Amino acid sequence: GAGVSQSPSNKVTEKGKDVELRCDPISGHTALYWYRQSLGQGLEFLIYFQGNSAPDKSGLPSDRFSAERTGGSVSTLTIQRTQQEDSAVYLCASSLGRTDTQYFGPGTRLTVL
Amino acid sequence: AQSVSQHNHHVILSEAASLELGCNYSYGGTVNLFWYVQYPGQHLQLLLKYFSGDPLVKGIKGFEAEFIKSKFSFNLRKPSVQWSDTAEYFCAVISSPSGNTPLVFGKGTRLSVIA
């Protein structure tokens, strides 16, 4: 079946602009995660959605970052007023439930000039 | 809060050498444990996982890991590495079955296998 998809695959933007990154999880997966991967920094947890529960936003680095998940499926990560330090690969993953194996998308490479 | 430590940032091995990557976590309750791998230019993918039962788990490509509860460890091993094992390896832990905390990843270990 289809895996996790993300779009766009690459995004180049100017400092100060807003960007939206999209994630389509595997159908039926109730848990959805966003991570940020920077060179030498490993995987940085950003936000986690589980079913209809309130999302865990504890990893969002600033109030410029927000995410939503509509209808328990597609999720959008929004970064407002982008800064150069936001440049990274943004990964989305989904799993059947909170403790199950996560399946990762290919990521969106964001470059802020 | 849960945390995962991967003590080796970068490991360089010759082909056929044995591999052991360390992973320690901090959480006193029941956990599910994972090793993920990211080959160059590819997605993160599951290498192996431990949920319950035999603490020695076997994964793809000849990898195995042993859960030692008393040491809060889940080290990854392979008896003889190949050049194609060059990748970044991530250990991850989540409290199970109850709780609301998300999966926590270590910072990763980069493995370079040289001929």
XYZ file of N, CA and C in Angstrom:
684
model
N 0.824 -1.199 0.000
C 0.000 0.000 0.000
C 0.861 1.253 0.000
N 0.204 2.391 -0.128
C 0.924 3.650 -0.180
C 1.544 3.938 1.178
N 2.723 4.554 1.129
C 3.393 4.937 2.358
C 3.036 6.355 2.730
N 3.819 6.932 3.616
C 3.649 8.322 4.014
C 4.208 9.209 2.909
N 3.442 10.186 2.500
C 3.947 11.097 1.485
C 4.024 12.511 2.050
N 4.976 13.263 1.541
C 5.167 14.639 1.972
C 5.358 15.531 0.755
N 4.872 16.753 0.877
C 5.083 17.709 -0.203
C 5.248 19.110 0.371
N 6.044 19.961 -0.305
C 6.898 19.603 -1.437
C 8.111 18.807 -0.980
N 8.864 18.274 -1.907
C 10.081 17.554 -1.511
C 11.190 18.538 -1.182
N 11.174 19.667 -1.870
C 12.147 20.725 -1.609
C 11.434 22.059 -1.593
N 11.864 22.930 -0.689
C 11.271 24.263 -0.621
C 12.375 25.265 -0.314
N 12.521 26.227 -1.207
C 13.470 27.306 -0.968
C 12.656 28.571 -0.774
N 12.932 29.282 0.296
C 12.158 30.478 0.591
C 13.079 31.567 1.102
N 12.559 32.762 1.115
C 13.339 33.889 1.627
C 13.019 34.114 3.102
N 13.999 34.567 3.811
C 13.819 34.878 5.223
C 12.611 35.807 5.392
N 11.765 35.457 6.378
C 10.604 36.272 6.672
C 9.313 35.793 6.027
N 9.426 34.897 5.056
C 8.225 34.364 4.406
C 7.636 33.224 5.235
N 6.358 32.942 4.995
C 5.706 31.796 5.635
C 5.762 30.597 4.698
N 5.860 29.397 5.288
C 5.835 28.176 4.475
C 4.872 27.167 5.082
N 4.316 26.341 4.218
C 3.440 25.246 4.655
C 3.977 23.943 4.102
N 4.109 22.979 4.976
C 4.586 21.656 4.593
C 3.455 20.666 4.857
N 3.289 19.743 3.915
C 2.143 18.839 3.991
C 2.586 17.407 4.200
N 1.761 16.674 4.957
C 2.022 15.258 5.203
C 0.743 14.472 5.017
N 0.816 13.427 4.183
C -0.289 12.489 4.028
C 0.107 11.171 4.686
N -0.494 10.843 5.816
C -0.071 9.621 6.514
C -0.662 8.378 5.852
N -0.257 7.247 6.331
C -0.839 5.993 5.860
C -2.280 5.921 6.366
N -3.180 5.519 5.484
C -4.590 5.457 5.828
C -4.818 4.551 7.040
N -5.596 5.059 8.008
C -5.909 4.268 9.190
C -4.968 4.480 10.350
N -3.861 5.155 10.100
C -2.915 5.425 11.192
C -3.447 6.578 12.033
N -3.537 6.330 13.336
C -4.105 7.356 14.213
C -3.047 8.311 14.756
N -1.798 7.895 14.761
C -0.729 8.738 15.308
C 0.066 9.353 14.174
N 0.396 10.642 14.328
C 1.173 11.352 13.323
C 2.188 12.237 14.034
N 3.407 12.180 13.566
C 4.513 12.929 14.177
C 5.184 13.824 13.148
N 5.661 14.953 13.608
C 6.562 15.801 12.826
C 7.902 15.876 13.553
N 8.982 15.745 12.772
C 10.329 15.867 13.285
C 11.113 16.825 12.392
N 12.193 17.331 12.956
C 13.121 18.138 12.173
C 14.488 17.461 12.255
N 15.121 17.335 11.096
C 16.437 16.691 11.064
C 17.442 17.668 10.493
N 18.399 18.061 11.318
C 19.471 18.951 10.901
C 20.775 18.188 10.979
N 21.735 18.636 10.178
C 23.030 17.962 10.141
C 23.639 17.957 11.537
N 23.948 16.753 12.005
C 24.595 16.630 13.307
C 23.672 16.782 14.499
N 22.378 16.996 14.247
C 21.441 17.215 15.360
C 20.483 16.060 15.562
N 20.558 15.070 14.752
C 19.655 13.944 14.916
C 18.224 14.327 14.600
N 17.310 13.613 15.208
C 15.877 13.832 14.984
C 15.313 14.654 16.133
N 14.789 15.813 15.815
C 14.214 16.691 16.820
C 12.699 16.584 16.740
N 12.083 16.111 17.806
C 10.625 15.995 17.855
C 9.993 17.379 17.850
N 8.968 17.553 17.035
C 8.264 18.837 16.970
C 6.863 18.735 17.577
N 6.023 17.873 17.016
C 4.632 17.811 17.445
C 4.091 16.418 17.157
N 3.074 16.024 17.918
C 2.535 14.678 17.839
C 1.014 14.750 17.957
N 0.341 14.101 17.018
C -1.116 13.993 17.031
C -1.478 12.537 17.311
N -2.444 12.335 18.186
C -2.927 10.983 18.475
C -4.446 11.025 18.481
N -5.047 10.463 17.447
C -6.489 10.402 17.356
C -7.109 11.774 17.506
N -8.119 11.842 18.372
C -8.827 13.099 18.603
C -8.301 13.870 19.803
N -7.216 13.375 20.389
C -6.659 14.055 21.556
C -5.978 15.353 21.155
N -5.836 16.232 22.129
C -5.098 17.465 21.875
C -3.657 17.121 21.514
N -3.098 17.776 20.516
C -1.727 17.439 20.108
C -0.706 17.788 21.178
N 0.373 17.037 21.188
C 1.515 17.330 22.054
C 2.436 18.265 21.293
N 2.450 19.527 21.691
C 3.214 20.549 20.983
C 4.532 20.865 21.677
N 4.917 20.022 22.596
C 6.043 20.355 23.466
C 7.368 20.529 22.738
N 7.469 20.008 21.519
C 8.720 20.110 20.790
C 8.826 21.300 19.857
N 7.761 22.039 19.685
C 7.808 23.180 18.772
C 8.799 24.217 19.304
N 9.754 24.630 18.474
C 10.832 25.492 18.978
C 10.420 26.928 19.260
N 9.364 27.405 18.627
C 8.917 28.768 18.882
C 7.473 28.893 18.446
N 6.869 30.035 18.774
C 5.464 30.235 18.392
C 5.316 30.524 16.895
N 6.408 30.551 16.162
C 6.311 30.690 14.698
C 5.908 29.370 14.052
N 6.030 28.299 14.817
C 5.708 26.966 14.310
C 4.324 26.554 14.781
N 3.530 26.001 13.883
C 2.238 25.463 14.257
C 1.915 24.308 13.322
N 1.003 23.468 13.736
C 0.591 22.350 12.887
C -0.850 22.028 13.177
N -1.501 21.496 12.160
C -2.851 21.014 12.350
C -3.012 19.715 11.583
N -4.017 18.975 12.019
C -4.330 17.720 11.359
C -5.828 17.698 11.146
N -6.216 17.746 9.891
C -7.631 17.849 9.572
C -8.247 16.474 9.354
N -9.396 16.257 9.978
C -10.131 15.011 9.777
C -9.352 13.782 10.177
N -8.376 13.943 11.054
C -7.594 12.792 11.495
C -6.696 12.220 10.432
N -6.461 12.977 9.352
C -5.634 12.434 8.276
C -4.495 13.389 7.933
N -4.671 14.165 6.900
C -3.615 15.049 6.404
C -3.209 16.058 7.471
N -1.917 16.326 7.513
C -1.403 17.319 8.454
C -0.597 18.372 7.714
N -0.657 19.588 8.225
C 0.119 20.694 7.672
C 0.953 21.322 8.781
N 2.230 21.464 8.513
C 3.134 22.174 9.419
C 3.399 23.542 8.825
N 3.121 24.573 9.590
C 3.306 25.941 9.113
C 4.419 26.616 9.899
N 5.312 27.252 9.168
C 6.363 28.045 9.797
C 6.180 29.479 9.324
N 5.943 30.365 10.259
C 5.740 31.774 9.922
C 7.061 32.527 10.060
N 7.201 33.538 9.241
C 8.376 34.429 9.325
C 9.661 33.606 9.432
N 9.894 32.802 8.420
C 11.012 31.858 8.455
C 12.348 32.560 8.714
N 13.203 31.852 9.421
C 14.559 32.297 9.724
C 15.544 31.292 9.117
N 16.782 31.708 8.961
C 17.779 30.828 8.363
C 17.993 29.572 9.191
N 17.842 29.689 10.499
C 18.042 28.514 11.350
C 16.907 27.484 11.225
N 15.852 27.858 10.499
C 14.775 26.894 10.246
C 15.149 25.922 9.131
N 16.208 26.203 8.420
C 16.636 25.326 7.324
C 16.953 23.940 7.878
N 16.316 22.930 7.307
C 16.455 21.559 7.791
C 15.594 20.660 6.911
N 15.653 19.369 7.190
C 14.713 18.435 6.579
C 13.598 18.179 7.590
N 12.367 18.376 7.164
C 11.217 18.162 8.032
C 10.589 16.821 7.665
N 10.536 15.940 8.658
C 10.055 14.575 8.453
C 8.709 14.384 9.118
N 7.880 13.624 8.459
C 6.591 13.239 9.013
C 6.581 11.716 9.152
N 5.954 11.229 10.182
C 5.814 9.786 10.372
C 4.417 9.497 10.888
N 3.911 8.307 10.572
C 2.632 7.899 11.126
C 2.729 6.470 11.651
N 1.842 6.143 12.566
C 1.795 4.789 13.115
C 0.353 4.450 13.460
N 0.089 3.148 13.546
C -1.269 2.700 13.845
C -1.739 3.261 15.183
N -0.887 3.154 16.159
C -1.175 3.676 17.475
C 0.083 4.282 18.052
N -0.030 4.834 19.220
C 1.077 5.588 19.811
C 2.351 4.758 19.937
N 2.220 3.476 20.307
C 3.416 2.699 20.616
C 3.879 1.812 19.454
N 3.196 1.931 18.319
C 3.531 1.061 17.192
C 4.665 1.616 16.336
N 5.134 0.797 15.421
C 6.208 1.194 14.512
C 5.808 2.433 13.726
N 6.721 3.380 13.638
C 6.463 4.578 12.842
C 6.991 4.380 11.431
N 6.222 4.873 10.492
C 6.608 4.832 9.087
C 6.859 6.267 8.641
N 8.039 6.468 8.085
C 8.472 7.817 7.766
C 8.246 8.165 6.307
N 7.958 9.427 6.081
C 7.914 9.953 4.731
C 9.313 10.342 4.271
N 9.428 10.800 3.020
C 10.728 11.150 2.458
C 11.261 12.477 2.949
N 10.400 13.272 3.573
C 10.855 14.548 4.104
C 10.703 15.699 3.127
N 10.677 16.894 3.688
C 10.739 18.135 2.915
C 12.008 18.862 3.311
N 12.861 19.128 2.328
C 14.082 19.878 2.604
C 13.775 21.357 2.477
N 13.839 22.072 3.567
C 13.555 23.508 3.591
C 14.862 24.287 3.657
N 15.002 25.209 2.733
C 16.163 26.095 2.725
C 15.664 27.527 2.818
N 16.116 28.224 3.834
C 15.736 29.619 4.023
C 16.945 30.496 3.688
N 16.773 31.322 2.681
C 17.895 32.155 2.219
C 17.969 33.480 2.965
N 11.378 13.354 32.374
C 11.091 13.096 30.965
C 11.996 11.983 30.437
N 11.437 11.262 29.478
C 12.235 10.203 28.875
C 13.383 10.790 28.072
N 14.489 10.065 28.034
C 15.587 10.461 27.166
C 16.294 9.215 26.671
N 16.957 9.346 25.536
C 17.689 8.240 24.934
C 19.099 8.724 24.630
N 20.074 7.953 25.050
C 21.473 8.309 24.815
C 22.134 7.314 23.881
N 22.716 7.842 22.841
C 23.544 7.029 21.955
C 24.958 7.596 22.093
N 25.809 6.825 22.689
C 27.094 7.366 23.116
C 28.069 7.572 21.974
N 27.909 6.808 20.907
C 28.828 6.930 19.787
C 28.228 7.831 18.733
N 28.928 8.903 18.422
C 28.416 9.819 17.400
C 28.766 9.299 16.003
N 30.002 8.837 15.845
C 30.444 8.354 14.541
C 31.352 7.147 14.768
N 31.018 6.050 14.111
C 31.813 4.829 14.216
C 32.332 4.465 12.834
N 33.605 4.171 12.766
C 34.230 3.762 11.505
C 34.774 2.351 11.675
N 34.322 1.446 10.799
C 34.745 0.054 10.868
C 35.181 -0.445 9.505
N 36.043 -1.422 9.534
C 36.400 -2.113 8.298
C 35.386 -3.209 8.046
N 35.216 -3.551 6.781
C 34.307 -4.656 6.443
C 34.702 -5.904 7.209
N 33.696 -6.655 7.632
C 33.832 -7.906 8.378
C 34.071 -7.688 9.868
N 34.269 -6.449 10.287
C 34.417 -6.189 11.720
C 33.064 -6.357 12.406
N 33.111 -6.573 13.707
C 31.865 -6.687 14.462
C 31.433 -5.302 14.935
N 30.131 -5.170 15.077
C 29.540 -3.873 15.421
C 28.742 -3.976 16.708
N 28.896 -2.982 17.557
C 27.970 -2.816 18.670
C 27.760 -1.321 18.886
N 26.520 -0.897 18.767
C 26.155 0.499 19.001
C 25.361 0.575 20.292
N 25.779 1.470 21.160
C 25.149 1.570 22.458
C 23.901 2.434 22.445
N 22.932 2.039 23.265
C 21.716 2.816 23.452
C 21.260 2.637 24.890
N 21.123 3.734 25.597
C 20.586 3.706 26.950
C 19.423 4.684 27.039
N 18.444 4.330 27.847
C 17.273 5.193 27.977
C 16.986 5.435 29.456
N 16.241 6.487 29.692
C 15.844 6.775 31.059
C 14.330 6.751 31.128
N 13.809 5.696 31.684
C 12.374 5.580 31.964
C 12.193 4.337 32.797
N 11.499 4.466 33.901
C 11.423 3.354 34.836
C 10.363 2.319 34.550
N 9.423 2.634 33.671
C 8.319 1.726 33.438
C 8.546 0.840 32.223
N 7.453 0.245 31.775
C 7.505 -0.639 30.610
C 7.698 0.190 29.341
N 8.533 -0.306 28.475
C 8.832 0.445 27.255
C 8.791 -0.451 26.024
N 8.541 0.165 24.893
C 8.793 -0.433 23.588
C 10.057 0.226 23.049
N 10.908 -0.566 22.425
C 12.206 -0.074 21.968
C 12.390 -0.342 20.481
N 13.041 0.574 19.816
C 13.205 0.484 18.364
C 14.623 0.880 17.973
N 15.065 0.304 16.867
C 16.210 0.823 16.131
C 15.726 1.115 14.706
N 15.994 2.348 14.291
C 15.713 2.759 12.925
C 17.032 3.018 12.210
N 17.004 2.868 10.892
C 18.204 3.109 10.097
C 17.864 4.034 8.929
N 18.809 4.888 8.604
C 18.639 5.771 7.450
C 19.858 5.617 6.558
N 19.664 4.898 5.446
C 20.730 4.752 4.466
C 20.851 6.044 3.665
N 22.024 6.320 3.134
C 22.217 7.580 2.404
C 21.157 7.792 1.337
N 20.486 8.924 1.407
C 19.483 9.284 0.415
C 18.162 8.552 0.538
N 17.974 7.796 1.609
C 16.732 7.034 1.758
C 15.952 7.469 2.995
N 14.688 6.963 3.077
C 13.856 7.247 4.239
C 14.395 6.538 5.462
N 14.029 7.032 6.607
C 14.194 6.268 7.840
C 13.328 5.027 7.765
N 13.883 3.907 8.174
C 13.101 2.675 8.172
C 13.418 1.849 9.406
N 12.466 0.995 9.765
C 12.633 0.172 10.960
C 13.669 -0.920 10.716
N 14.558 -1.062 11.670
C 15.565 -2.130 11.626
C 15.100 -3.314 12.485
N 14.657 -3.015 13.688
C 14.105 -4.021 14.586
C 13.409 -3.334 15.739
N 12.638 -4.140 16.492
C 11.896 -3.574 17.617
C 11.739 -4.616 18.712
N 11.571 -4.133 19.933
C 11.267 -4.982 21.069
C 10.006 -4.457 21.734
N 9.024 -5.355 21.865
C 7.799 -5.008 22.590
C 7.694 -5.842 23.866
N 7.959 -7.138 23.750
C 7.885 -8.022 24.913
C 8.496 -9.364 24.518
N 8.636 -10.263 25.496
C 9.124 -11.600 25.192
C 10.634 -11.689 25.207
N 11.178 -12.497 24.320
C 12.625 -12.730 24.248
C 13.361 -11.404 24.121
N 14.245 -11.092 25.068
C 14.931 -9.796 25.012
C 15.959 -9.691 23.890
N 16.281 -10.794 23.249
C 17.189 -10.740 22.106
C 16.337 -10.753 20.852
N 16.327 -9.648 20.155
C 15.479 -9.539 18.972
C 16.348 -9.466 17.725
N 15.828 -10.071 16.683
C 16.555 -10.072 15.415
C 15.810 -9.223 14.400
N 16.580 -8.477 13.628
C 15.981 -7.619 12.628
C 16.459 -7.978 11.242
N 16.306 -7.006 10.357
C 16.709 -7.236 8.971
C 18.224 -7.173 8.829
N 18.722 -7.772 7.773
C 20.119 -7.674 7.353
C 21.098 -8.160 8.412
N 20.683 -9.106 9.245
C 21.595 -9.711 10.203
C 21.807 -8.929 11.485
N 21.059 -7.867 11.678
C 21.173 -7.089 12.905
C 20.383 -7.739 14.031
N 20.854 -7.537 15.247
C 20.128 -7.965 16.423
C 20.354 -6.949 17.541
N 19.468 -6.985 18.523
C 19.627 -6.098 19.674
C 19.166 -6.831 20.912
N 19.793 -6.502 22.023
C 19.447 -7.147 23.275
C 18.945 -6.114 24.271
N 17.756 -6.369 24.785
C 17.168 -5.515 25.810
C 17.632 -6.018 27.171
N 18.350 -5.178 27.898
C 18.756 -5.515 29.256
C 18.077 -4.518 30.180
N 16.997 -4.981 30.791
C 16.154 -4.078 31.576
C 16.917 -3.458 32.742
N 17.750 -4.256 33.393
C 18.470 -3.771 34.571
C 19.466 -2.678 34.225
N 19.888 -2.646 32.977
C 20.849 -1.629 32.527
C 20.194 -0.548 31.693
N 18.893 -0.634 31.505
C 18.170 0.334 30.667
C 18.878 0.468 29.310
N 19.242 -0.681 28.752
C 20.002 -0.624 27.504
C 19.341 -1.458 26.414
N 19.639 -1.088 25.198
C 19.108 -1.795 24.017
C 20.153 -1.647 22.917
N 21.272 -2.312 23.099
C 22.399 -2.166 22.181
C 22.185 -2.953 20.897
N 22.633 -2.378 19.828
C 22.509 -2.979 18.490
C 23.805 -3.678 18.135
N 23.693 -4.868 17.536
C 24.893 -5.640 17.200
C 24.759 -6.257 15.811
N 25.925 -6.463 15.225
C 26.010 -7.245 13.992
C 27.396 -7.866 13.974
N 27.481 -9.177 13.769
C 28.767 -9.851 13.881
C 29.772 -9.478 12.801
N 29.284 -9.124 11.611
C 30.212 -8.850 10.513
C 29.578 -7.810 9.601
N 30.082 -6.590 9.651
C 29.451 -5.522 8.865
C 29.906 -5.555 7.414
N 29.033 -4.975 6.579
C 29.331 -4.856 5.157
C 29.345 -3.386 4.782
N 29.964 -3.095 3.648
C 30.014 -1.719 3.186
C 28.601 -1.124 3.088
N 27.623 -1.969 2.711
C 26.251 -1.493 2.538
C 25.567 -1.151 3.868
N 26.214 -1.428 4.983
C 25.652 -1.046 6.283
C 25.961 0.401 6.631
N 26.732 1.058 5.807
C 27.014 2.480 6.024
C 25.698 3.240 6.051
N 25.421 3.901 7.177
C 24.125 4.541 7.381
C 24.151 5.258 8.721
N 23.031 5.895 9.035
C 22.858 6.475 10.354
C 21.818 5.650 11.101
N 22.124 5.353 12.350
C 21.296 4.461 13.155
C 20.730 5.224 14.350
N 19.425 5.082 14.536
C 18.741 5.789 15.606
C 18.049 4.802 16.531
N 18.271 4.976 17.814
C 17.558 4.216 18.833
C 16.369 5.060 19.296
N 15.251 4.413 19.639
C 14.071 5.154 20.078
C 13.314 4.349 21.127
N 12.647 5.068 22.020
C 11.919 4.420 23.107
C 10.587 5.129 23.340
N 9.581 4.351 23.737
C 8.282 4.914 24.088
C 7.715 4.124 25.253
N 7.066 4.825 26.187
C 6.440 4.151 27.313
C 5.245 3.353 26.813
N 5.050 2.194 27.392
C 3.986 1.300 26.936
C 3.399 0.553 28.120
N 2.138 0.200 28.119
C 1.168 0.577 27.093
C 0.495 1.919 27.366
N 0.537 2.373 28.609
C -0.203 3.588 28.940
C 0.686 4.816 28.789
N 0.062 5.944 28.855
C 0.802 7.198 28.766
C 0.496 7.943 27.497
N 0.910 9.180 27.469
C 0.674 10.018 26.295
C 1.951 10.524 25.669
N 3.075 10.111 26.198
C 4.327 10.662 25.691
C 4.635 10.096 24.318
N 5.236 10.922 23.468
C 5.579 10.451 22.129
C 6.860 9.622 22.129
N 7.153 9.028 20.988
C 8.403 8.289 20.799
C 9.573 9.258 20.935
N 10.591 8.837 21.655
C 11.781 9.672 21.857
C 12.966 9.020 21.151
N 13.653 9.786 20.318
C 14.805 9.287 19.569
C 16.103 9.733 20.214
N 17.124 8.900 20.054
C 18.475 9.333 20.349
C 18.981 10.207 19.211
N 20.168 10.774 19.379
C 20.717 11.692 18.380
C 21.322 10.977 17.186
N 21.398 9.660 17.247
C 21.878 8.900 16.110
C 23.359 8.602 16.171
N 23.734 7.509 15.511
C 25.140 7.146 15.357
C 25.394 6.918 13.879
N 26.382 7.630 13.383
C 26.729 7.455 11.976
C 27.763 6.335 11.865
N 27.442 5.341 11.042
C 28.362 4.218 10.827
C 28.952 4.323 9.430
N 30.251 4.324 9.373
C 30.951 4.296 8.086
C 31.734 2.996 8.012
N 31.446 2.194 6.988
C 32.157 0.931 6.798
C 33.083 1.086 5.603
N 34.355 0.818 5.823
C 35.354 0.998 4.771
C 35.889 -0.350 4.325
N 36.262 -0.402 3.070
C 36.750 -1.667 2.503
C 38.129 -2.014 3.041
